[in-house]
Amino acid sequence: MTDKDKDDEEGGGARKVIYAAIVANLGIAVAKFVVAAITGSAAMLAEGIHSAVDTGNEFLLLIGERNSAKPADKRHPFGYGKALYFWALLVALSVFSLGGGLSIYHGISALRRPEPLQDPLWNYVVLAVSACFEGYSWNVSRRELNKRRKPGASLWQTVHASKDASVFTVFIEDTAALLGLAIATAGITLGYLFDSPYFDPAASVLIGLLLVGAAFALARETGALLVGEGIGTEATRRVCEILHADPAILSVGKLLSMQLGPDDVLLTAAVQFRRGMRIDEVEAAIERLERAVAAAYPAI
């Protein structure tokens, strides 16, 4: 498999993750809103808002995927790879304001004027179906992350190390969605068992706080990539070893790197060639070094 084929496969995997999330969230959002209107559940309404926001967010990621695939031009000689990080940052802002903010606001409003719940049966049905769909979408993003997972690394460490904002954004969103479903179920159940109208809106507030936390996690990861995150200490050390191993290199100075996109890295290296080398020998050494670095890290 060539590097281009590998990049195309990873790009297709990211889009598959997004499409799976769109299908799951769109159907779930409609069902949650309908049941929230029937039962009056604040937690279910918060979950409906959450799923609707997630659906819109996946479309933002698709826009980012399309824009980041544009070829380099005179105005953007290094390409448009960082466009994906920009749109992923908008997703984080959307989760924070629309998802977390609205859920907290509605929950507080319901706490001030609590209404008795109706029969929670339909709430449980929709929550169970939602868990199945969200679990499917979460598993798709998890499998895609596992393809990039290093031996011994946890999923969160893989998310932190991942440069593909589409995949880790959907994974964080789906993780928050599954936790939100658990909170909504607990709020509805406690309210029904204790005949109290306060547990359900309290669950709505907790779901909002959960989304705010997820938004901060997304903003942290995408923000670091947007402002120019490097390839990391381990990869930098490995590249330095590759350069040192070449017989034409006398010493290696500073190495600077910047992530330009999920599969595109800019690397500059200050090296000193051995004295007495001819120009054609230097040019041959440069080509040899570029091939060696690309073999170890195709994105560079």
PDB file of C-alpha atoms in Angstrom:
ATOM      1  CA  MET A   1       0.000   0.000   0.000  1.00  0.00           C
ATOM      2  CA  THR A   2       1.412   3.404  -0.962  1.00  0.00           C
ATOM      3  CA  ASP A   3       1.441   6.434   1.361  1.00  0.00           C
ATOM      4  CA  LYS A   4      -1.275   8.025  -0.777  1.00  0.00           C
ATOM      5  CA  ASP A   5      -3.445   4.925  -0.481  1.00  0.00           C
ATOM      6  CA  LYS A   6      -2.926   4.929   3.268  1.00  0.00           C
ATOM      7  CA  ASP A   7      -3.886   8.611   3.510  1.00  0.00           C
ATOM      8  CA  ASP A   8      -6.997   7.990   1.380  1.00  0.00           C
ATOM      9  CA  GLU A   9      -7.973   5.044   3.609  1.00  0.00           C
ATOM     10  CA  GLU A  10      -7.565   7.130   6.780  1.00  0.00           C
ATOM     11  CA  GLY A  11      -9.526  10.000   5.217  1.00  0.00           C
ATOM     12  CA  GLY A  12     -12.286   7.582   4.250  1.00  0.00           C
ATOM     13  CA  GLY A  13     -12.257   6.183   7.789  1.00  0.00           C
ATOM     14  CA  ALA A  14     -12.723   9.672   9.240  1.00  0.00           C
ATOM     15  CA  ARG A  15     -15.677  10.348   6.936  1.00  0.00           C
ATOM     16  CA  LYS A  16     -17.191   6.972   7.848  1.00  0.00           C
ATOM     17  CA  VAL A  17     -17.028   7.992  11.516  1.00  0.00           C
ATOM     18  CA  ILE A  18     -18.789  11.289  10.738  1.00  0.00           C
ATOM     19  CA  TYR A  19     -21.530   9.678   8.624  1.00  0.00           C
ATOM     20  CA  ALA A  20     -22.232   7.093  11.327  1.00  0.00           C
ATOM     21  CA  ALA A  21     -22.548   9.877  13.909  1.00  0.00           C
ATOM     22  CA  ILE A  22     -24.914  11.909  11.687  1.00  0.00           C
ATOM     23  CA  VAL A  23     -27.285   8.984  11.119  1.00  0.00           C
ATOM     24  CA  ALA A  24     -27.312   8.076  14.820  1.00  0.00           C
ATOM     25  CA  ASN A  25     -27.744  11.598  16.204  1.00  0.00           C
ATOM     26  CA  LEU A  26     -30.378  12.763  13.725  1.00  0.00           C
ATOM     27  CA  GLY A  27     -32.765   9.901  14.417  1.00  0.00           C
ATOM     28  CA  ILE A  28     -32.146  10.050  18.151  1.00  0.00           C
ATOM     29  CA  ALA A  29     -32.740  13.819  18.341  1.00  0.00           C
ATOM     30  CA  VAL A  30     -36.183  13.550  16.725  1.00  0.00           C
ATOM     31  CA  ALA A  31     -37.236  10.715  19.037  1.00  0.00           C
ATOM     32  CA  LYS A  32     -36.017  12.539  22.162  1.00  0.00           C
ATOM     33  CA  PHE A  33     -37.852  15.758  21.326  1.00  0.00           C
ATOM     34  CA  VAL A  34     -41.100  13.888  20.655  1.00  0.00           C
ATOM     35  CA  VAL A  35     -40.926  11.965  23.932  1.00  0.00           C
ATOM     36  CA  ALA A  36     -39.865  15.085  25.877  1.00  0.00           C
ATOM     37  CA  ALA A  37     -42.974  16.859  24.573  1.00  0.00           C
ATOM     38  CA  ILE A  38     -45.172  13.918  25.615  1.00  0.00           C
ATOM     39  CA  THR A  39     -43.691  13.280  29.076  1.00  0.00           C
ATOM     40  CA  GLY A  40     -42.435  16.746  30.045  1.00  0.00           C
ATOM     41  CA  SER A  41     -38.996  15.421  30.993  1.00  0.00           C
ATOM     42  CA  ALA A  42     -36.371  18.167  31.302  1.00  0.00           C
ATOM     43  CA  ALA A  43     -33.551  15.607  31.142  1.00  0.00           C
ATOM     44  CA  MET A  44     -35.004  14.161  27.934  1.00  0.00           C
ATOM     45  CA  LEU A  45     -35.262  17.655  26.429  1.00  0.00           C
ATOM     46  CA  ALA A  46     -31.634  18.289  27.395  1.00  0.00           C
ATOM     47  CA  GLU A  47     -30.681  15.026  25.693  1.00  0.00           C
ATOM     48  CA  GLY A  48     -32.663  16.081  22.593  1.00  0.00           C
ATOM     49  CA  ILE A  49     -30.772  19.384  22.484  1.00  0.00           C
ATOM     50  CA  HIS A  50     -27.530  17.456  22.902  1.00  0.00           C
ATOM     51  CA  SER A  51     -28.278  15.132  19.964  1.00  0.00           C
ATOM     52  CA  ALA A  52     -29.452  18.006  17.737  1.00  0.00           C
ATOM     53  CA  VAL A  53     -26.275  19.968  18.449  1.00  0.00           C
ATOM     54  CA  ASP A  54     -24.163  16.878  17.763  1.00  0.00           C
ATOM     55  CA  THR A  55     -25.905  16.402  14.401  1.00  0.00           C
ATOM     56  CA  GLY A  56     -25.080  19.966  13.371  1.00  0.00           C
ATOM     57  CA  ASN A  57     -21.540  19.505  14.599  1.00  0.00           C
ATOM     58  CA  GLU A  58     -20.970  16.514  12.319  1.00  0.00           C
ATOM     59  CA  PHE A  59     -21.951  18.644   9.320  1.00  0.00           C
ATOM     60  CA  LEU A  60     -19.393  21.244  10.459  1.00  0.00           C
ATOM     61  CA  LEU A  61     -16.764  18.498  10.528  1.00  0.00           C
ATOM     62  CA  LEU A  62     -17.727  17.457   6.997  1.00  0.00           C
ATOM     63  CA  ILE A  63     -17.166  21.053   5.868  1.00  0.00           C
ATOM     64  CA  GLY A  64     -13.776  20.968   7.566  1.00  0.00           C
ATOM     65  CA  GLU A  65     -12.897  17.659   5.905  1.00  0.00           C
ATOM     66  CA  ARG A  66     -13.796  19.027   2.460  1.00  0.00           C
ATOM     67  CA  ASN A  67     -11.934  22.325   2.927  1.00  0.00           C
ATOM     68  CA  SER A  68      -8.819  20.654   4.343  1.00  0.00           C
ATOM     69  CA  ALA A  69      -8.558  18.477   1.212  1.00  0.00           C
ATOM     70  CA  LYS A  70      -8.033  21.470  -1.092  1.00  0.00           C
ATOM     71  CA  PRO A  71      -4.639  21.442  -2.841  1.00  0.00           C
ATOM     72  CA  ALA A  72      -2.000  24.038  -2.017  1.00  0.00           C
ATOM     73  CA  ASP A  73      -2.076  27.278  -3.990  1.00  0.00           C
ATOM     74  CA  LYS A  74      -0.268  30.624  -4.073  1.00  0.00           C
ATOM     75  CA  ARG A  75      -2.205  32.032  -1.117  1.00  0.00           C
ATOM     76  CA  HIS A  76      -1.768  28.858   0.940  1.00  0.00           C
ATOM     77  CA  PRO A  77       1.511  27.244  -0.146  1.00  0.00           C
ATOM     78  CA  PHE A  78       1.345  24.708   2.708  1.00  0.00           C
ATOM     79  CA  GLY A  79      -2.204  23.643   1.864  1.00  0.00           C
ATOM     80  CA  TYR A  80      -5.496  23.884   3.741  1.00  0.00           C
ATOM     81  CA  GLY A  81      -5.008  21.060   6.231  1.00  0.00           C
ATOM     82  CA  LYS A  82      -5.582  23.297   9.270  1.00  0.00           C
ATOM     83  CA  ALA A  83      -9.089  24.152   8.051  1.00  0.00           C
ATOM     84  CA  LEU A  84     -10.216  20.927   9.719  1.00  0.00           C
ATOM     85  CA  TYR A  85      -8.889  22.168  13.066  1.00  0.00           C
ATOM     86  CA  PHE A  86     -10.700  25.496  12.653  1.00  0.00           C
ATOM     87  CA  TRP A  87     -14.056  23.809  12.056  1.00  0.00           C
ATOM     88  CA  ALA A  88     -13.409  21.356  14.900  1.00  0.00           C
ATOM     89  CA  LEU A  89     -12.846  24.349  17.203  1.00  0.00           C
ATOM     90  CA  LEU A  90     -16.232  25.710  16.105  1.00  0.00           C
ATOM     91  CA  VAL A  91     -17.684  22.349  17.107  1.00  0.00           C
ATOM     92  CA  ALA A  92     -16.197  22.777  20.595  1.00  0.00           C
ATOM     93  CA  LEU A  93     -17.772  26.244  20.872  1.00  0.00           C
ATOM     94  CA  SER A  94     -21.099  24.810  19.699  1.00  0.00           C
ATOM     95  CA  VAL A  95     -21.005  22.024  22.305  1.00  0.00           C
ATOM     96  CA  PHE A  96     -20.190  24.602  25.000  1.00  0.00           C
ATOM     97  CA  SER A  97     -22.807  27.234  24.118  1.00  0.00           C
ATOM     98  CA  LEU A  98     -25.694  25.373  22.459  1.00  0.00           C
ATOM     99  CA  GLY A  99     -25.287  21.995  24.128  1.00  0.00           C
ATOM    100  CA  GLY A 100     -24.039  22.792  27.610  1.00  0.00           C
ATOM    101  CA  GLY A 101     -25.502  26.291  27.952  1.00  0.00           C
ATOM    102  CA  LEU A 102     -29.042  25.439  26.856  1.00  0.00           C
ATOM    103  CA  SER A 103     -29.157  22.252  28.935  1.00  0.00           C
ATOM    104  CA  ILE A 104     -28.063  24.085  32.082  1.00  0.00           C
ATOM    105  CA  TYR A 105     -30.464  26.966  31.424  1.00  0.00           C
ATOM    106  CA  HIS A 106     -33.434  24.671  30.833  1.00  0.00           C
ATOM    107  CA  GLY A 107     -32.565  22.550  33.873  1.00  0.00           C
ATOM    108  CA  ILE A 108     -32.401  25.589  36.183  1.00  0.00           C
ATOM    109  CA  SER A 109     -35.683  26.894  34.776  1.00  0.00           C
ATOM    110  CA  ALA A 110     -37.337  23.531  35.416  1.00  0.00           C
ATOM    111  CA  LEU A 111     -35.955  23.451  38.979  1.00  0.00           C
ATOM    112  CA  ARG A 112     -37.629  26.785  39.676  1.00  0.00           C
ATOM    113  CA  ARG A 113     -40.966  25.636  38.261  1.00  0.00           C
ATOM    114  CA  PRO A 114     -40.954  21.818  38.481  1.00  0.00           C
ATOM    115  CA  GLU A 115     -43.737  19.904  36.777  1.00  0.00           C
ATOM    116  CA  PRO A 116     -44.834  16.385  37.714  1.00  0.00           C
ATOM    117  CA  LEU A 117     -43.559  13.721  35.355  1.00  0.00           C
ATOM    118  CA  GLN A 118     -45.800  11.555  33.236  1.00  0.00           C
ATOM    119  CA  ASP A 119     -45.345   7.816  32.756  1.00  0.00           C
ATOM    120  CA  PRO A 120     -41.574   7.353  32.138  1.00  0.00           C
ATOM    121  CA  LEU A 121     -42.020   4.263  29.950  1.00  0.00           C
ATOM    122  CA  TRP A 122     -41.434   6.087  26.666  1.00  0.00           C
ATOM    123  CA  ASN A 123     -38.429   7.848  28.164  1.00  0.00           C
ATOM    124  CA  TYR A 124     -36.864   4.488  28.891  1.00  0.00           C
ATOM    125  CA  VAL A 125     -37.659   3.184  25.412  1.00  0.00           C
ATOM    126  CA  VAL A 126     -36.002   6.158  23.704  1.00  0.00           C
ATOM    127  CA  LEU A 127     -33.036   6.114  26.081  1.00  0.00           C
ATOM    128  CA  ALA A 128     -32.465   2.416  25.354  1.00  0.00           C
ATOM    129  CA  VAL A 129     -32.696   2.927  21.582  1.00  0.00           C
ATOM    130  CA  SER A 130     -30.454   5.989  21.853  1.00  0.00           C
ATOM    131  CA  ALA A 131     -27.868   3.993  23.777  1.00  0.00           C
ATOM    132  CA  CYS A 132     -27.789   1.431  20.966  1.00  0.00           C
ATOM    133  CA  PHE A 133     -27.303   4.053  18.245  1.00  0.00           C
ATOM    134  CA  GLU A 134     -24.793   6.077  20.263  1.00  0.00           C
ATOM    135  CA  GLY A 135     -22.949   2.898  21.164  1.00  0.00           C
ATOM    136  CA  TYR A 136     -22.679   1.988  17.491  1.00  0.00           C
ATOM    137  CA  SER A 137     -21.341   5.443  16.561  1.00  0.00           C
ATOM    138  CA  TRP A 138     -18.943   5.384  19.539  1.00  0.00           C
ATOM    139  CA  ASN A 139     -17.653   1.961  18.513  1.00  0.00           C
ATOM    140  CA  VAL A 140     -16.995   3.143  14.941  1.00  0.00           C
ATOM    141  CA  SER A 141     -14.890   6.067  16.217  1.00  0.00           C
ATOM    142  CA  ARG A 142     -13.177   3.799  18.774  1.00  0.00           C
ATOM    143  CA  ARG A 143     -12.142   1.327  16.073  1.00  0.00           C
ATOM    144  CA  GLU A 144     -10.757   4.165  13.976  1.00  0.00           C
ATOM    145  CA  LEU A 145      -8.764   5.426  16.971  1.00  0.00           C
ATOM    146  CA  ASN A 146      -7.466   1.905  17.631  1.00  0.00           C
ATOM    147  CA  LYS A 147      -5.861   1.914  14.170  1.00  0.00           C
ATOM    148  CA  ARG A 148      -3.655   4.767  15.431  1.00  0.00           C
ATOM    149  CA  ARG A 149      -3.240   3.374  18.943  1.00  0.00           C
ATOM    150  CA  LYS A 150       0.273   2.559  20.131  1.00  0.00           C
ATOM    151  CA  PRO A 151       0.937  -0.579  22.214  1.00  0.00           C
ATOM    152  CA  GLY A 152       0.154   0.048  25.870  1.00  0.00           C
ATOM    153  CA  ALA A 153      -1.554   3.388  25.246  1.00  0.00           C
ATOM    154  CA  SER A 154      -5.010   4.105  26.636  1.00  0.00           C
ATOM    155  CA  LEU A 155      -7.837   5.457  24.494  1.00  0.00           C
ATOM    156  CA  TRP A 156      -7.494   8.911  26.080  1.00  0.00           C
ATOM    157  CA  GLN A 157      -3.745   8.924  25.375  1.00  0.00           C
ATOM    158  CA  THR A 158      -4.556   7.977  21.784  1.00  0.00           C
ATOM    159  CA  VAL A 159      -7.054  10.859  21.560  1.00  0.00           C
ATOM    160  CA  HIS A 160      -4.431  13.251  22.920  1.00  0.00           C
ATOM    161  CA  ALA A 161      -1.842  12.015  20.414  1.00  0.00           C
ATOM    162  CA  SER A 162      -4.251  11.901  17.451  1.00  0.00           C
ATOM    163  CA  LYS A 163      -3.954  14.578  14.778  1.00  0.00           C
ATOM    164  CA  ASP A 164      -7.259  13.712  13.080  1.00  0.00           C
ATOM    165  CA  ALA A 165      -9.773  16.113  14.621  1.00  0.00           C
ATOM    166  CA  SER A 166     -12.733  14.437  12.906  1.00  0.00           C
ATOM    167  CA  VAL A 167     -12.174  11.116  14.636  1.00  0.00           C
ATOM    168  CA  PHE A 168     -11.350  12.304  18.153  1.00  0.00           C
ATOM    169  CA  THR A 169     -14.114  14.940  18.074  1.00  0.00           C
ATOM    170  CA  VAL A 170     -16.772  12.334  17.297  1.00  0.00           C
ATOM    171  CA  PHE A 171     -15.285  10.004  19.917  1.00  0.00           C
ATOM    172  CA  ILE A 172     -15.412  12.672  22.651  1.00  0.00           C
ATOM    173  CA  GLU A 173     -18.941  13.690  21.626  1.00  0.00           C
ATOM    174  CA  ASP A 174     -20.198  10.109  21.648  1.00  0.00           C
ATOM    175  CA  THR A 175     -18.540   9.407  24.998  1.00  0.00           C
ATOM    176  CA  ALA A 176     -20.282  12.462  26.453  1.00  0.00           C
ATOM    177  CA  ALA A 177     -23.547  11.310  24.837  1.00  0.00           C
ATOM    178  CA  LEU A 178     -23.375   7.869  26.462  1.00  0.00           C
ATOM    179  CA  LEU A 179     -22.603   9.398  29.858  1.00  0.00           C
ATOM    180  CA  GLY A 180     -25.449  11.871  29.325  1.00  0.00           C
ATOM    181  CA  LEU A 181     -27.860   9.009  28.646  1.00  0.00           C
ATOM    182  CA  ALA A 182     -26.809   7.383  31.912  1.00  0.00           C
ATOM    183  CA  ILE A 183     -27.390  10.650  33.808  1.00  0.00           C
ATOM    184  CA  ALA A 184     -30.794  11.156  32.167  1.00  0.00           C
ATOM    185  CA  THR A 185     -31.823   7.595  33.054  1.00  0.00           C
ATOM    186  CA  ALA A 186     -30.736   8.090  36.664  1.00  0.00           C
ATOM    187  CA  GLY A 187     -32.599  11.405  36.941  1.00  0.00           C
ATOM    188  CA  ILE A 188     -35.845  10.024  35.526  1.00  0.00           C
ATOM    189  CA  THR A 189     -35.641   6.856  37.647  1.00  0.00           C
ATOM    190  CA  LEU A 190     -34.917   8.694  40.911  1.00  0.00           C
ATOM    191  CA  GLY A 191     -37.692  11.170  40.231  1.00  0.00           C
ATOM    192  CA  TYR A 192     -40.146   8.340  39.619  1.00  0.00           C
ATOM    193  CA  LEU A 193     -39.037   6.274  42.650  1.00  0.00           C
ATOM    194  CA  PHE A 194     -39.111   9.190  45.105  1.00  0.00           C
ATOM    195  CA  ASP A 195     -42.053  10.930  43.431  1.00  0.00           C
ATOM    196  CA  SER A 196     -39.942  14.110  43.260  1.00  0.00           C
ATOM    197  CA  PRO A 197     -39.955  16.534  40.296  1.00  0.00           C
ATOM    198  CA  TYR A 198     -36.460  17.815  41.130  1.00  0.00           C
ATOM    199  CA  PHE A 199     -34.257  14.890  40.122  1.00  0.00           C
ATOM    200  CA  ASP A 200     -35.106  15.178  36.427  1.00  0.00           C
ATOM    201  CA  PRO A 201     -34.183  18.883  35.959  1.00  0.00           C
ATOM    202  CA  ALA A 202     -31.111  18.326  38.151  1.00  0.00           C
ATOM    203  CA  ALA A 203     -30.056  15.665  35.640  1.00  0.00           C
ATOM    204  CA  SER A 204     -30.483  18.264  32.884  1.00  0.00           C
ATOM    205  CA  VAL A 205     -28.036  20.574  34.691  1.00  0.00           C
ATOM    206  CA  LEU A 206     -25.555  17.722  35.136  1.00  0.00           C
ATOM    207  CA  ILE A 207     -25.803  16.876  31.431  1.00  0.00           C
ATOM    208  CA  GLY A 208     -25.071  20.524  30.637  1.00  0.00           C
ATOM    209  CA  LEU A 209     -22.007  20.496  32.886  1.00  0.00           C
ATOM    210  CA  LEU A 210     -20.868  17.274  31.219  1.00  0.00           C
ATOM    211  CA  LEU A 211     -21.121  18.946  27.804  1.00  0.00           C
ATOM    212  CA  VAL A 212     -19.185  21.958  29.034  1.00  0.00           C
ATOM    213  CA  GLY A 213     -16.409  19.597  30.155  1.00  0.00           C
ATOM    214  CA  ALA A 214     -16.449  17.834  26.784  1.00  0.00           C
ATOM    215  CA  ALA A 215     -16.277  21.218  25.038  1.00  0.00           C
ATOM    216  CA  PHE A 216     -13.185  22.201  27.032  1.00  0.00           C
ATOM    217  CA  ALA A 217     -11.530  18.877  26.156  1.00  0.00           C
ATOM    218  CA  LEU A 218     -12.272  19.419  22.450  1.00  0.00           C
ATOM    219  CA  ALA A 219     -11.079  23.037  22.554  1.00  0.00           C
ATOM    220  CA  ARG A 220      -7.840  21.971  24.244  1.00  0.00           C
ATOM    221  CA  GLU A 221      -7.045  19.337  21.636  1.00  0.00           C
ATOM    222  CA  THR A 222      -8.087  21.278  18.519  1.00  0.00           C
ATOM    223  CA  GLY A 223      -6.645  24.569  19.784  1.00  0.00           C
ATOM    224  CA  ALA A 224      -3.210  23.032  20.235  1.00  0.00           C
ATOM    225  CA  LEU A 225      -3.284  21.712  16.662  1.00  0.00           C
ATOM    226  CA  LEU A 226      -4.599  24.980  15.257  1.00  0.00           C
ATOM    227  CA  VAL A 227      -1.797  27.097  16.730  1.00  0.00           C
ATOM    228  CA  GLY A 228       0.939  24.751  15.499  1.00  0.00           C
ATOM    229  CA  GLU A 229       1.501  21.587  17.523  1.00  0.00           C
ATOM    230  CA  GLY A 230       4.668  19.649  16.714  1.00  0.00           C
ATOM    231  CA  ILE A 231       5.165  15.943  16.124  1.00  0.00           C
ATOM    232  CA  GLY A 232       6.167  15.255  19.718  1.00  0.00           C
ATOM    233  CA  THR A 233       9.346  14.414  21.620  1.00  0.00           C
ATOM    234  CA  GLU A 234       9.549  10.747  20.614  1.00  0.00           C
ATOM    235  CA  ALA A 235       9.115  11.404  16.880  1.00  0.00           C
ATOM    236  CA  THR A 236      11.563  14.326  16.995  1.00  0.00           C
ATOM    237  CA  ARG A 237      14.171  12.133  18.698  1.00  0.00           C
ATOM    238  CA  ARG A 238      13.645   9.390  16.093  1.00  0.00           C
ATOM    239  CA  VAL A 239      14.075  11.834  13.190  1.00  0.00           C
ATOM    240  CA  CYS A 240      17.242  13.164  14.817  1.00  0.00           C
ATOM    241  CA  GLU A 241      18.585   9.599  15.028  1.00  0.00           C
ATOM    242  CA  ILE A 242      17.839   9.046  11.327  1.00  0.00           C
ATOM    243  CA  LEU A 243      19.748  12.200  10.413  1.00  0.00           C
ATOM    244  CA  HIS A 244      22.679  11.337  12.676  1.00  0.00           C
ATOM    245  CA  ALA A 245      22.934   7.855  11.145  1.00  0.00           C
ATOM    246  CA  ASP A 246      23.719   9.196   7.686  1.00  0.00           C
ATOM    247  CA  PRO A 247      27.488   9.244   6.951  1.00  0.00           C
ATOM    248  CA  ALA A 248      27.214  12.659   5.281  1.00  0.00           C
ATOM    249  CA  ILE A 249      26.013  14.389   8.471  1.00  0.00           C
ATOM    250  CA  LEU A 250      28.558  15.830  10.906  1.00  0.00           C
ATOM    251  CA  SER A 251      26.049  17.253  13.408  1.00  0.00           C
ATOM    252  CA  VAL A 252      22.326  17.947  13.775  1.00  0.00           C
ATOM    253  CA  GLY A 253      21.077  21.219  15.196  1.00  0.00           C
ATOM    254  CA  LYS A 254      17.545  22.337  15.956  1.00  0.00           C
ATOM    255  CA  LEU A 255      14.569  20.414  14.547  1.00  0.00           C
ATOM    256  CA  LEU A 256      11.290  22.297  14.201  1.00  0.00           C
ATOM    257  CA  SER A 257       7.994  20.671  13.237  1.00  0.00           C
ATOM    258  CA  MET A 258       4.371  21.740  12.826  1.00  0.00           C
ATOM    259  CA  GLN A 259       1.225  19.728  12.154  1.00  0.00           C
ATOM    260  CA  LEU A 260      -0.387  21.146   8.996  1.00  0.00           C
ATOM    261  CA  GLY A 261      -3.199  18.583   8.861  1.00  0.00           C
ATOM    262  CA  PRO A 262      -4.072  15.037   9.955  1.00  0.00           C
ATOM    263  CA  ASP A 263      -1.521  13.560   7.523  1.00  0.00           C
ATOM    264  CA  ASP A 264       0.713  16.525   6.708  1.00  0.00           C
ATOM    265  CA  VAL A 265       3.696  17.743   8.756  1.00  0.00           C
ATOM    266  CA  LEU A 266       6.207  20.490   8.079  1.00  0.00           C
ATOM    267  CA  LEU A 267       9.731  19.726   9.345  1.00  0.00           C
ATOM    268  CA  THR A 268      12.855  21.863   9.194  1.00  0.00           C
ATOM    269  CA  ALA A 269      16.248  20.581  10.311  1.00  0.00           C
ATOM    270  CA  ALA A 270      19.493  22.476  10.752  1.00  0.00           C
ATOM    271  CA  VAL A 271      22.312  20.071   9.849  1.00  0.00           C
ATOM    272  CA  GLN A 272      26.044  20.381   9.225  1.00  0.00           C
ATOM    273  CA  PHE A 273      27.479  18.282   6.402  1.00  0.00           C
ATOM    274  CA  ARG A 274      30.979  16.883   6.521  1.00  0.00           C
ATOM    275  CA  ARG A 275      33.656  19.157   5.107  1.00  0.00           C
ATOM    276  CA  GLY A 276      34.959  18.633   1.619  1.00  0.00           C
ATOM    277  CA  MET A 277      31.698  17.314   0.148  1.00  0.00           C
ATOM    278  CA  ARG A 278      30.864  18.360  -3.410  1.00  0.00           C
ATOM    279  CA  ILE A 279      27.536  20.011  -4.264  1.00  0.00           C
ATOM    280  CA  ASP A 280      26.253  16.899  -6.038  1.00  0.00           C
ATOM    281  CA  GLU A 281      27.167  14.795  -2.982  1.00  0.00           C
ATOM    282  CA  VAL A 282      25.250  17.191  -0.707  1.00  0.00           C
ATOM    283  CA  GLU A 283      22.209  17.059  -3.005  1.00  0.00           C
ATOM    284  CA  ALA A 284      22.328  13.247  -3.043  1.00  0.00           C
ATOM    285  CA  ALA A 285      22.592  13.183   0.769  1.00  0.00           C
ATOM    286  CA  ILE A 286      19.566  15.495   1.101  1.00  0.00           C
ATOM    287  CA  GLU A 287      17.472  13.248  -1.145  1.00  0.00           C
ATOM    288  CA  ARG A 288      18.632  10.195   0.799  1.00  0.00           C
ATOM    289  CA  LEU A 289      17.718  11.812   4.127  1.00  0.00           C
ATOM    290  CA  GLU A 290      14.293  12.902   2.868  1.00  0.00           C
ATOM    291  CA  ARG A 291      13.547   9.347   1.750  1.00  0.00           C
ATOM    292  CA  ALA A 292      14.686   7.918   5.104  1.00  0.00           C
ATOM    293  CA  VAL A 293      12.536  10.359   7.110  1.00  0.00           C
ATOM    294  CA  ALA A 294       9.515   9.795   4.843  1.00  0.00           C
ATOM    295  CA  ALA A 295       9.879   6.019   5.235  1.00  0.00           C
ATOM    296  CA  ALA A 296       9.643   6.354   9.031  1.00  0.00           C
ATOM    297  CA  TYR A 297       7.018   9.147   9.052  1.00  0.00           C
ATOM    298  CA  PRO A 298       5.094   9.417   5.762  1.00  0.00           C
ATOM    299  CA  ALA A 299       3.245  12.545   6.955  1.00  0.00           C
ATOM    300  CA  ILE A 300       6.496  14.570   7.043  1.00  0.00           C
TER     301      ILE A 300
END
